[in-house]
Amino acid sequence: MPKLLNLQEWASEVYSTLPSLSTLRRWVREGRIYPAPELHGKEYRLLPDAIYVDIKKKKYQRMTTGQKRTRSTGSLLEKLQHGEKATTLRR
């Protein structure tokens, strides 16, 4: 098992300008670091290969070379532009 790092050690390896400790703790609470850090006593510990995930961006799936990206849902405007029927209309 790899050695677990605390938040400041991890941030010093990942970022050139360090975010504050309160920002790092907020990211942990909001689930923005994957895999999720573990609380050891009063300190969060995480794996060295943990990454920051922006939860506001859409999730993308890895595609193989021959696949096309398909839309499963979209806004009403997108459905109207592409000729799809809208299932519901919210007012």
Short mmCIF file of C-alpha atoms in Angstrom, two decimals:
data_model
loop_
_atom_site.label_atom_id
_atom_site.label_comp_id
_atom_site.label_asym_id
_atom_site.label_seq_id
_atom_site.Cartn_x
_atom_site.Cartn_y
_atom_site.Cartn_z
CA MET A 1 0.00 0.00 0.00
CA PRO A 2 1.42 3.41 -0.93
CA LYS A 3 2.22 5.98 1.71
CA LEU A 4 -0.71 8.28 2.52
CA LEU A 5 -0.12 12.03 2.33
CA ASN A 6 -1.83 14.80 4.26
CA LEU A 7 -3.63 17.54 2.32
CA GLN A 8 -0.76 20.03 2.31
CA GLU A 9 1.80 17.45 1.16
CA TRP A 10 -0.52 16.33 -1.65
CA ALA A 11 -1.21 19.92 -2.72
CA SER A 12 2.52 20.74 -2.81
CA GLU A 13 3.06 17.85 -5.25
CA VAL A 14 0.08 18.72 -7.47
CA TYR A 15 -0.04 22.54 -7.53
CA SER A 16 2.66 25.14 -8.12
CA THR A 17 0.78 27.73 -6.02
CA LEU A 18 -0.75 26.05 -3.00
CA PRO A 19 -4.44 26.48 -2.20
CA SER A 20 -5.15 27.34 1.42
CA LEU A 21 -5.83 24.56 3.92
CA SER A 22 -9.45 25.72 4.30
CA THR A 23 -9.92 25.42 0.52
CA LEU A 24 -8.47 21.92 0.52
CA ARG A 25 -10.76 20.88 3.38
CA ARG A 26 -13.77 22.34 1.55
CA TRP A 27 -12.86 20.33 -1.55
CA VAL A 28 -12.80 17.17 0.58
CA ARG A 29 -16.23 17.92 2.09
CA GLU A 30 -17.70 18.63 -1.36
CA GLY A 31 -16.26 15.42 -2.83
CA ARG A 32 -13.97 17.15 -5.33
CA ILE A 33 -10.94 14.92 -4.65
CA TYR A 34 -10.96 11.36 -5.99
CA PRO A 35 -10.42 8.87 -4.47
CA ALA A 36 -11.90 10.38 -1.33
CA PRO A 37 -9.44 11.17 1.46
CA GLU A 38 -9.77 9.37 4.79
CA LEU A 39 -9.98 11.16 8.11
CA HIS A 40 -7.22 9.94 10.44
CA GLY A 41 -7.79 11.64 13.79
CA LYS A 42 -8.01 15.34 12.96
CA GLU A 43 -6.19 15.13 9.64
CA TYR A 44 -7.22 13.99 6.17
CA ARG A 45 -4.94 11.48 4.45
CA LEU A 46 -5.07 10.61 0.77
CA LEU A 47 -3.25 8.61 -1.87
CA PRO A 48 -0.45 10.33 -3.82
CA ASP A 49 -2.23 9.69 -7.14
CA ALA A 50 -5.48 11.37 -6.03
CA ILE A 51 -6.88 13.94 -8.46
CA TYR A 52 -9.07 17.03 -8.27
CA VAL A 53 -12.41 16.53 -10.03
CA ASP A 54 -14.49 19.53 -11.11
CA ILE A 55 -18.04 18.47 -10.27
CA LYS A 56 -19.57 21.29 -12.29
CA LYS A 57 -18.33 19.86 -15.59
CA LYS A 58 -20.22 17.11 -17.34
CA LYS A 59 -19.07 13.53 -17.02
CA TYR A 60 -17.45 12.20 -20.16
CA GLN A 61 -17.01 8.56 -20.99
CA ARG A 62 -13.93 7.21 -22.68
CA MET A 63 -14.66 6.41 -26.30
CA THR A 64 -13.02 3.85 -28.50
CA THR A 65 -11.89 4.96 -31.94
CA GLY A 66 -15.00 3.82 -33.82
CA GLN A 67 -17.69 5.14 -31.46
CA LYS A 68 -19.71 8.31 -31.85
CA ARG A 69 -20.92 10.37 -28.94
CA THR A 70 -24.71 10.23 -28.55
CA ARG A 71 -26.93 12.51 -26.56
CA SER A 72 -29.30 10.88 -24.14
CA THR A 73 -30.94 14.07 -22.90
CA GLY A 74 -30.79 17.73 -23.71
CA SER A 75 -32.53 21.01 -23.18
CA LEU A 76 -35.80 21.78 -24.93
CA LEU A 77 -34.01 24.13 -27.33
CA GLU A 78 -31.54 21.41 -28.32
CA LYS A 79 -34.36 18.94 -28.86
CA LEU A 80 -36.25 21.41 -31.05
CA GLN A 81 -33.15 22.24 -33.08
CA HIS A 82 -32.39 18.59 -33.71
CA GLY A 83 -35.95 17.60 -34.53
CA GLU A 84 -36.59 15.44 -31.48
CA LYS A 85 -39.88 15.47 -29.66
CA ALA A 86 -39.86 16.98 -26.19
CA THR A 87 -41.37 14.63 -23.61
CA THR A 88 -42.46 17.29 -21.10
CA LEU A 89 -42.67 21.02 -20.90
CA ARG A 90 -42.13 22.68 -17.54
CA ARG A 91 -43.59 26.09 -16.86
#
